[in-house]
Coordinates of C-alpha atoms in Angstrom, one line a residue:
M1 CA 123.1 98.2 83.1
K2 CA 122.6 97.7 79.7
S3 CA 119.7 98.6 78.3
L4 CA 118.3 98.2 74.7
T5 CA 119.5 99.9 71.2
G6 CA 117.9 101.3 69.0
P7 CA 114.2 101.7 68.8
T8 CA 111.9 100.8 71.4
D9 CA 108.4 102.7 70.8
H10 CA 106.4 99.5 70.3
V11 CA 106.9 96.3 72.7
V12 CA 104.7 93.2 71.8
V13 CA 105.5 90.6 74.6
V14 CA 105.2 87.7 75.1
G15 CA 103.2 86.1 77.5
A16 CA 100.3 87.1 80.0
G17 CA 101.2 85.7 83.0
L18 CA 102.8 88.0 86.1
A19 CA 106.2 87.8 84.4
G20 CA 104.2 89.8 81.2
L21 CA 102.0 92.4 82.7
A22 CA 104.1 93.8 85.0
A23 CA 106.4 94.1 82.6
A24 CA 103.3 95.5 80.3
L25 CA 102.5 97.3 82.8
H26 CA 105.8 99.3 83.6
L27 CA 106.6 99.4 79.8
S28 CA 103.2 101.3 79.5
G29 CA 104.2 103.6 82.6
A30 CA 107.5 104.9 80.5
G31 CA 105.6 105.4 77.1
R32 CA 106.1 102.6 75.5
R33 CA 103.3 101.1 73.1
V34 CA 102.2 97.4 74.4
T35 CA 100.6 94.7 72.3
V36 CA 100.8 91.7 74.6
V37 CA 99.9 88.2 72.9
E38 CA 98.8 84.9 74.8
R39 CA 98.0 81.4 73.6
D40 CA 95.7 80.9 75.8
E41 CA 92.4 82.9 76.3
G42 CA 92.7 85.0 78.3
P43 CA 95.8 85.8 81.5
G44 CA 97.3 84.1 84.2
G45 CA 99.8 81.9 82.7
R46 CA 100.4 79.9 85.4
A47 CA 98.4 81.4 87.2
G48 CA 95.1 80.3 86.1
R49 CA 92.1 79.4 86.9
L50 CA 89.8 75.5 86.7
H51 CA 86.1 75.6 87.0
L52 CA 84.9 72.7 88.4
G53 CA 81.7 71.8 88.4
G54 CA 80.9 75.1 91.1
Y55 CA 84.5 74.8 91.9
R56 CA 86.4 77.7 91.4
V57 CA 90.0 76.4 91.5
D58 CA 93.7 79.2 90.9
T59 CA 95.7 76.6 88.6
G60 CA 99.5 77.9 90.2
P61 CA 100.6 79.7 93.0
T62 CA 98.7 79.9 96.2
V63 CA 100.9 82.1 98.8
L64 CA 100.8 86.0 98.0
T65 CA 104.0 87.5 99.7
M66 CA 104.9 90.9 99.5
P67 CA 101.7 93.0 98.0
D68 CA 103.9 96.2 97.7
V69 CA 106.1 94.5 94.5
L70 CA 102.5 94.4 92.9
D71 CA 101.3 97.0 94.1
E72 CA 104.8 98.7 92.3
A73 CA 103.3 97.6 88.8
F74 CA 100.7 98.9 89.4
R75 CA 101.4 102.0 90.5
A76 CA 104.0 102.8 87.0
V77 CA 100.6 103.8 85.3
G78 CA 99.2 105.6 88.0
D79 CA 96.6 102.7 89.7
S80 CA 96.4 100.6 92.8
L81 CA 96.4 97.5 93.5
R82 CA 94.1 98.3 96.3
D83 CA 91.5 99.6 94.1
H84 CA 91.7 96.2 92.5
V85 CA 92.3 93.2 94.9
D86 CA 90.8 92.2 98.0
L87 CA 93.9 91.6 100.5
V88 CA 93.5 89.6 103.3
P89 CA 96.5 89.6 105.7
L90 CA 96.4 85.2 106.5
H91 CA 96.3 84.3 110.4
P92 CA 98.1 82.1 110.7
A93 CA 99.5 82.4 107.6
Y94 CA 100.2 78.9 107.7
R95 CA 99.8 75.9 110.5
A96 CA 102.7 73.1 110.8
L97 CA 101.6 69.8 111.7
F98 CA 104.5 67.6 113.0
A99 CA 104.0 63.5 112.3
D100 CA 104.6 63.5 116.4
G101 CA 101.1 65.1 116.7
T102 CA 102.2 68.3 117.9
R103 CA 101.0 71.6 115.6
L104 CA 102.5 75.6 115.4
D105 CA 100.3 77.9 114.0
V106 CA 102.9 80.5 112.5
H107 CA 102.3 84.0 112.9
T108 CA 104.0 87.3 111.8
D109 CA 103.1 89.2 114.4
A110 CA 106.9 88.8 116.2
E111 CA 104.7 88.7 120.1
V112 CA 101.6 86.4 118.7
M113 CA 104.5 83.8 117.5
E114 CA 107.0 84.3 120.6
A115 CA 104.0 83.1 122.3
G116 CA 103.3 80.7 120.5
I117 CA 106.8 79.1 119.9
A118 CA 107.4 80.2 124.2
A119 CA 104.4 77.2 124.4
F120 CA 105.2 74.6 122.0
A121 CA 108.9 74.7 122.3
G122 CA 110.3 76.5 125.7
A123 CA 111.6 80.1 126.6
R124 CA 115.0 79.0 124.8
E125 CA 113.8 78.5 121.2
A126 CA 111.4 81.8 121.7
L127 CA 114.2 84.3 122.2
G128 CA 115.8 81.9 119.8
Y129 CA 113.3 83.2 117.5
R130 CA 113.6 86.8 118.2
R131 CA 117.5 86.8 117.1
L132 CA 115.9 84.6 113.8
R133 CA 113.6 87.3 112.8
R134 CA 115.7 89.8 113.4
W135 CA 118.8 88.5 111.7
L136 CA 116.3 87.2 107.9
E137 CA 114.9 91.5 108.3
K138 CA 118.4 92.1 108.1
L139 CA 119.0 89.6 105.8
Y140 CA 116.5 91.2 103.4
A141 CA 117.3 94.7 103.5
V142 CA 121.0 93.8 102.2
Q143 CA 119.7 91.7 99.6
M144 CA 116.4 93.2 97.9
R145 CA 117.4 95.9 96.4
R146 CA 121.3 95.2 95.7
F147 CA 120.9 91.7 94.7
I148 CA 117.4 90.6 94.1
D149 CA 115.9 94.2 92.4
A150 CA 118.8 94.3 90.4
N151 CA 119.5 94.0 87.0
F152 CA 122.8 91.9 86.6
D153 CA 125.5 93.0 83.5
S154 CA 128.7 90.9 84.5
P155 CA 129.9 89.2 87.7
V156 CA 132.0 91.7 88.5
R157 CA 128.9 93.8 89.3
L158 CA 128.6 91.7 93.0
L159 CA 131.3 93.5 94.0
H160 CA 130.2 96.2 96.5
P161 CA 129.7 97.0 100.2
D162 CA 126.2 94.5 100.2
L163 CA 128.2 91.4 99.7
A164 CA 130.4 92.2 102.2
R165 CA 127.4 93.0 104.6
L166 CA 126.3 89.7 102.8
A167 CA 128.1 87.9 103.6
A168 CA 129.1 89.2 107.2
L169 CA 126.0 87.7 108.0
G170 CA 126.2 84.0 106.4
G171 CA 124.5 84.4 103.6
F172 CA 126.9 81.6 102.2
G173 CA 126.7 79.4 104.4
R174 CA 123.9 76.9 104.3
L175 CA 120.8 77.6 105.2
D176 CA 120.4 74.6 107.6
R177 CA 123.4 76.0 109.8
A178 CA 122.2 79.2 109.5
V179 CA 118.8 78.9 111.3
G180 CA 119.9 76.3 113.3
R181 CA 122.6 79.2 114.9
F182 CA 119.1 80.2 116.6
L183 CA 117.1 77.5 116.8
S184 CA 117.8 74.0 118.6
D185 CA 114.0 72.5 118.1
E186 CA 114.4 70.8 114.7
R187 CA 110.8 71.4 114.2
L188 CA 110.5 74.9 114.3
R189 CA 114.2 74.8 112.0
R190 CA 111.6 72.9 109.4
V191 CA 109.3 75.4 109.3
F192 CA 111.9 78.3 108.7
S193 CA 113.3 76.3 106.2
F194 CA 111.0 74.1 104.1
Q195 CA 111.1 77.4 101.8
A196 CA 114.3 76.5 99.8
L197 CA 111.9 73.6 98.4
Y198 CA 110.8 77.1 96.0
A199 CA 114.1 77.2 95.2
G200 CA 114.4 73.7 94.1
V201 CA 117.8 73.1 96.2
A202 CA 117.6 71.6 99.8
P203 CA 118.1 73.4 103.0
S204 CA 121.3 71.5 103.7
R205 CA 122.6 72.8 100.8
A206 CA 120.4 76.2 100.1
L207 CA 122.4 79.3 100.4
A208 CA 121.6 80.4 103.4
A209 CA 121.0 83.9 101.9
Y210 CA 117.6 81.9 100.4
A211 CA 116.4 82.3 104.0
V212 CA 115.2 85.6 102.3
I213 CA 112.5 83.7 101.5
A214 CA 111.4 82.9 105.1
Y215 CA 111.2 86.5 105.5
M216 CA 108.8 86.7 103.2
D217 CA 106.3 84.2 104.3
T218 CA 106.5 84.2 107.7
V219 CA 108.0 88.0 108.7
A220 CA 106.1 90.7 105.8
G221 CA 103.4 88.2 105.8
V222 CA 100.9 85.9 103.3
Y223 CA 98.0 86.6 101.9
F224 CA 95.1 85.7 100.2
P225 CA 93.1 87.8 97.9
R226 CA 89.5 87.8 97.7
G227 CA 88.2 85.1 95.0
G228 CA 90.9 84.0 94.2
M229 CA 94.1 84.3 92.9
H230 CA 93.5 83.9 89.6
T231 CA 92.4 87.6 90.9
V232 CA 95.1 89.3 90.3
P233 CA 97.0 88.1 86.6
V234 CA 93.3 90.3 85.8
A235 CA 92.5 93.1 88.4
M236 CA 96.8 93.9 86.1
T237 CA 95.2 93.2 82.5
E238 CA 92.3 95.5 83.6
A239 CA 94.9 98.3 84.6
A240 CA 97.3 97.6 81.8
A241 CA 93.8 98.3 79.7
R242 CA 92.8 100.8 81.5
A243 CA 96.3 102.4 80.4
G244 CA 96.2 101.6 76.7
V245 CA 97.9 98.7 76.6
T246 CA 96.9 96.1 73.6
F247 CA 95.7 92.7 74.2
R248 CA 96.0 89.6 72.1
F249 CA 94.1 86.6 73.2
G250 CA 94.4 82.8 71.9
E251 CA 97.0 83.9 69.7
P252 CA 100.5 81.6 70.6
V253 CA 103.3 82.8 68.5
A254 CA 105.1 81.0 66.2
R255 CA 107.9 82.4 65.2
L256 CA 110.1 85.6 65.4
E257 CA 111.0 87.8 62.5
R258 CA 114.3 89.6 62.6
T259 CA 116.3 91.5 60.2
G260 CA 120.1 91.0 61.3
R261 CA 120.8 90.9 64.9
R262 CA 117.3 92.3 65.8
V263 CA 113.9 91.1 65.6
T264 CA 111.5 93.5 63.0
A265 CA 107.5 91.0 64.1
V266 CA 106.1 88.8 66.4
V267 CA 103.9 85.9 64.3
T268 CA 101.1 84.3 66.0
D269 CA 98.8 81.3 64.2
H270 CA 96.9 83.9 63.3
D271 CA 99.1 87.9 62.2
R272 CA 102.0 89.8 62.5
I273 CA 103.2 91.9 64.3
P274 CA 105.0 94.8 63.7
C275 CA 107.9 95.3 66.5
D276 CA 110.8 97.6 67.8
A277 CA 111.4 95.2 70.5
V278 CA 110.1 92.1 72.0
V279 CA 110.0 90.4 76.2
L280 CA 109.7 86.7 76.1
T281 CA 107.8 84.8 79.0
P282 CA 107.3 81.7 78.3
D283 CA 109.9 78.9 79.5
L284 CA 113.6 79.3 78.6
P285 CA 113.9 76.8 76.3
V286 CA 110.6 78.8 74.5
S287 CA 112.4 81.8 74.4
Y288 CA 115.3 80.6 73.1
R289 CA 114.3 78.3 70.5
L290 CA 112.1 81.6 69.3
L291 CA 115.9 84.2 68.7
G292 CA 117.6 80.8 68.0
R293 CA 120.2 81.1 70.5
T294 CA 120.9 79.1 73.0
P295 CA 123.3 80.7 75.7
R296 CA 126.2 78.5 76.2
R297 CA 126.8 77.6 80.1
P298 CA 130.1 76.1 81.1
V299 CA 127.1 73.1 83.2
R300 CA 123.9 72.4 81.5
L301 CA 121.2 74.2 84.2
R302 CA 119.6 72.2 86.8
H303 CA 115.8 71.9 87.2
A304 CA 114.1 72.4 90.5
P305 CA 111.6 69.1 91.9
S306 CA 108.1 69.2 90.5
A307 CA 105.3 69.0 92.6
V308 CA 101.7 66.7 92.0
V309 CA 99.0 68.4 92.6
L310 CA 95.6 67.5 94.3
H311 CA 92.6 70.0 93.5
V312 CA 89.4 68.8 95.4
G313 CA 86.1 69.8 95.9
T314 CA 84.6 67.8 98.6
D315 CA 81.2 67.6 100.6
R316 CA 83.5 68.4 104.5
T317 CA 86.6 70.1 105.3
W318 CA 88.9 68.6 108.1
P319 CA 89.5 71.5 111.6
Q320 CA 92.8 71.6 112.1
L321 CA 93.6 72.9 108.7
A322 CA 93.9 76.0 108.3
H323 CA 94.2 77.7 104.8
H324 CA 97.7 76.5 105.1
T325 CA 99.4 73.7 106.6
L326 CA 102.3 72.4 106.4
S327 CA 102.0 68.1 107.1
F328 CA 106.2 66.9 107.5
G329 CA 106.6 63.2 107.8
H330 CA 108.7 61.9 110.2
A331 CA 111.4 62.0 107.1
W332 CA 113.0 65.6 106.1
D333 CA 116.6 64.7 104.7
T334 CA 115.9 61.6 102.9
V335 CA 112.6 63.6 101.3
F336 CA 115.3 65.8 99.7
G337 CA 117.4 63.9 98.6
E338 CA 114.6 61.2 96.5
L339 CA 113.6 64.8 94.9
I340 CA 116.6 66.1 93.9
G341 CA 119.7 63.3 94.4
S342 CA 117.9 59.6 93.2
G343 CA 114.5 61.2 91.8
Q344 CA 112.4 58.4 93.5
L345 CA 109.1 60.1 94.7
M346 CA 108.8 60.7 99.1
S347 CA 108.1 57.6 100.6
D348 CA 106.9 60.0 103.8
P349 CA 106.2 62.9 102.0
S350 CA 106.0 66.3 103.3
L351 CA 102.7 68.3 101.8
L352 CA 101.3 71.5 101.0
I353 CA 98.1 71.7 102.0
T354 CA 95.7 74.4 101.4
R355 CA 91.7 75.8 102.3
P356 CA 91.5 78.9 100.2
T357 CA 87.9 77.8 101.2
A358 CA 88.8 78.2 104.8
T359 CA 89.2 82.2 103.4
D360 CA 86.4 82.8 100.9
P361 CA 83.6 80.4 100.8
S362 CA 82.1 81.9 97.4
L363 CA 85.1 79.6 95.6
A364 CA 83.1 76.5 96.7
P365 CA 78.9 76.0 96.4
A366 CA 77.3 76.5 99.3
G367 CA 78.2 73.8 102.2
R368 CA 81.2 72.4 100.1
H369 CA 84.3 72.5 100.5
L370 CA 87.9 73.3 98.3
H371 CA 91.0 71.8 99.2
Y372 CA 94.5 72.0 97.6
V373 CA 97.0 69.7 97.7
L374 CA 100.9 69.7 96.5
A375 CA 103.2 67.2 96.4
P376 CA 107.2 67.3 96.2
C377 CA 108.2 65.5 93.3
P378 CA 111.3 64.6 91.4
N379 CA 111.5 66.6 87.5
T380 CA 110.9 64.3 84.6
E381 CA 115.2 64.5 84.2
T382 CA 115.9 62.7 87.7
G383 CA 113.1 61.2 87.9
F384 CA 110.0 60.0 86.2
G385 CA 109.7 60.9 82.1
A386 CA 106.0 61.9 81.7
T387 CA 104.8 59.0 79.6
H388 CA 105.7 57.3 82.6
W389 CA 102.8 59.4 84.8
G390 CA 99.4 58.5 82.7
E391 CA 100.0 55.5 84.3
L392 CA 101.8 56.5 87.2
G393 CA 99.1 59.6 88.3
P394 CA 96.2 58.1 89.2
R395 CA 97.8 55.3 91.6
Y396 CA 99.8 57.6 93.2
R397 CA 96.9 60.2 94.2
D398 CA 95.5 57.5 95.7
E399 CA 98.1 56.8 97.7
L400 CA 97.9 60.7 99.2
V401 CA 94.6 60.6 100.0
R402 CA 95.3 57.1 101.9
E403 CA 97.9 59.0 102.9
L404 CA 96.0 62.7 104.1
E405 CA 93.6 59.9 105.3
R406 CA 95.8 58.0 107.7
R407 CA 97.3 62.2 108.9
G408 CA 94.0 62.6 110.5
L409 CA 91.4 63.7 107.3
A410 CA 89.2 61.0 107.6
G411 CA 87.0 59.9 105.3
L412 CA 88.3 62.8 102.5
G413 CA 88.2 59.8 100.1
A414 CA 84.8 59.2 99.5
S415 CA 84.2 63.4 100.4
V416 CA 84.9 64.0 97.0
D417 CA 82.6 65.3 94.4
E418 CA 84.5 67.5 92.4
E419 CA 89.0 67.0 91.5
S420 CA 91.2 67.4 89.0
L421 CA 95.2 65.8 89.3
V422 CA 98.1 67.8 87.8
T423 CA 101.4 65.2 87.2
P424 CA 104.4 66.8 85.5
A425 CA 103.2 64.9 81.9
D426 CA 100.8 68.5 82.2
W427 CA 103.4 70.3 83.4
T428 CA 105.2 69.0 80.2
A429 CA 102.4 69.6 78.5
L430 CA 102.3 72.9 79.2
G431 CA 106.1 73.8 77.6
H432 CA 107.4 73.1 81.7
A433 CA 111.3 72.3 80.9
A434 CA 111.6 69.5 83.7
G435 CA 108.6 68.9 83.6
T436 CA 108.4 71.2 86.7
P437 CA 106.3 74.4 87.3
F438 CA 109.4 75.4 89.3
S439 CA 112.5 76.3 86.3
V440 CA 115.3 76.2 86.7
A441 CA 117.4 75.3 90.1
H442 CA 118.8 78.0 92.2
T443 CA 122.1 76.7 93.0
L444 CA 125.1 78.8 93.3
A445 CA 125.6 78.7 89.6
Q446 CA 122.6 79.6 88.6
T447 CA 121.9 82.8 91.6
G448 CA 122.3 86.1 90.3
P449 CA 125.3 87.0 87.8
F450 CA 125.3 83.5 87.4
R451 CA 122.1 83.0 86.8
P452 CA 120.4 82.4 82.6
R453 CA 120.9 86.7 81.7
N454 CA 117.8 88.7 80.4
L455 CA 119.3 89.8 77.7
V456 CA 120.7 86.9 74.9
A457 CA 124.2 87.7 73.2
G458 CA 123.0 88.2 68.9
T459 CA 120.1 89.5 70.1
E460 CA 120.3 93.6 70.2
N461 CA 116.5 94.0 71.2
A462 CA 114.5 91.0 72.7
V463 CA 114.7 90.9 76.8
L464 CA 113.8 87.7 78.8
A465 CA 111.5 88.0 81.5
G466 CA 110.2 84.8 83.9
C467 CA 110.8 82.5 86.9
G468 CA 113.7 81.0 84.7
T469 CA 115.6 84.4 84.5
T470 CA 116.5 87.0 86.6
P471 CA 115.7 86.9 90.0
G472 CA 114.3 83.7 90.4
V473 CA 110.8 81.9 90.3
G474 CA 108.2 82.7 93.2
V475 CA 105.5 85.5 93.2
P476 CA 107.2 88.9 94.4
T477 CA 110.9 87.3 91.6
V478 CA 109.2 86.8 88.9
L479 CA 107.0 90.1 89.0
I480 CA 110.0 91.9 89.8
S481 CA 111.8 89.8 86.6
G482 CA 108.8 92.1 84.6
K483 CA 109.5 95.0 86.3
L484 CA 113.9 94.5 85.5
A485 CA 112.8 93.6 81.7
A486 CA 110.9 96.8 80.5
A487 CA 113.6 98.5 82.3
R488 CA 116.4 96.7 79.8
V489 CA 113.6 98.5 77.7
T490 CA 113.6 101.6 78.7
G491 CA 117.1 102.0 79.8
R492 CA 115.7 103.3 83.1
G493 CA 115.9 102.9 87.3
Q494 CA 117.8 99.4 87.9
T495 CA 121.4 100.0 88.1
G496 CA 122.6 96.9 89.9

């Protein structure tokens, strides 16, 4: 594994999101002096916090999986995640509501889930689930150490027996076909392939290897931190500060000073911070602009679809909603064609509805409820540009409310007393390329060693971290990206 050359005693980490905080913890644990510079007034990045009246709203990810990856960052400085964050396992992990009126609770306990599928779709499908679960477990075991938790210097490093094992498991086929080998019920296939949306690719085009995300969700388990997802970056910041990391909030980075191929200082709107190395966690175009380097690629980067998010505080809730509920429309393949191909809004949307007050009522005023509705939409490269969303956003908000009322959330519109609408225009304003918080899509040409690398040619002492680089999008993988960036600085640990 290549590591930075020259001194690396003082490292400046740009960005106090999950990737930057993970990098800071791993670097501090390895004996480096670390300064974290963040433009916002507090930590979190995408995993931010919005106060709406008496509601405490998570503005970023709502699904937490693989807590051991998070705990590893705490352990790097001799601390423990569970000493500072109360993680509640969710049962069910999801509830799936289908357009035909049926529903299925998705449990991570094998026996409970098998019984649920038998009642839902019959004994044959339950047996298929057992076989699918074993396949997911094997897929995860092969991929994690070699292809996810690993720094790549060259595609040549793929030439390892684990590559053959992954191929033998069918990891290079298509996701929908792979899941279809085990399950014939189309509804069940959706439950175990919708995760391709996280990767920004339709299940019919996604590598079967990305079923590993379904493993994280449906086998390893889904958790909720009491107090909301924002408690995670807050706890990471506190652990890092106890370990000696310096934080400078409210200081946007203006530029990097260089001498030849080395970054010598990070210059903020307030100060100049000399450094021996730098870890950059902003979205790729921002990091490349700061470095003055944009790596050449044979084809232009493709970005994942975006999302419209509607946060609503309400005076009621609906019993059919679990903590996480997937509301599927009749359409499926056409939805992905609209999102990724033609750049249209979903004509028959599939939605993620999160109700965090189902687990932690303290996130809302007494007797009130908090709901988060995520509607995937085209990014600003394939669909409407950011400027169109000022007028389009409120209209689409009303369409979503009407659709949810048609699907059984009667009186939703009248129940709202606080709300916030987030559209691709807002993601664009935050500096996210193509108006999407999901960054670069996980196509074959943008996966593993073909994904934008965390080292940038022409710079000796800078490393990238975050969802745009290795290994990719999602809370566990972003945390790993911070760990991998730290390994590039220290030369420790990762040999992929």
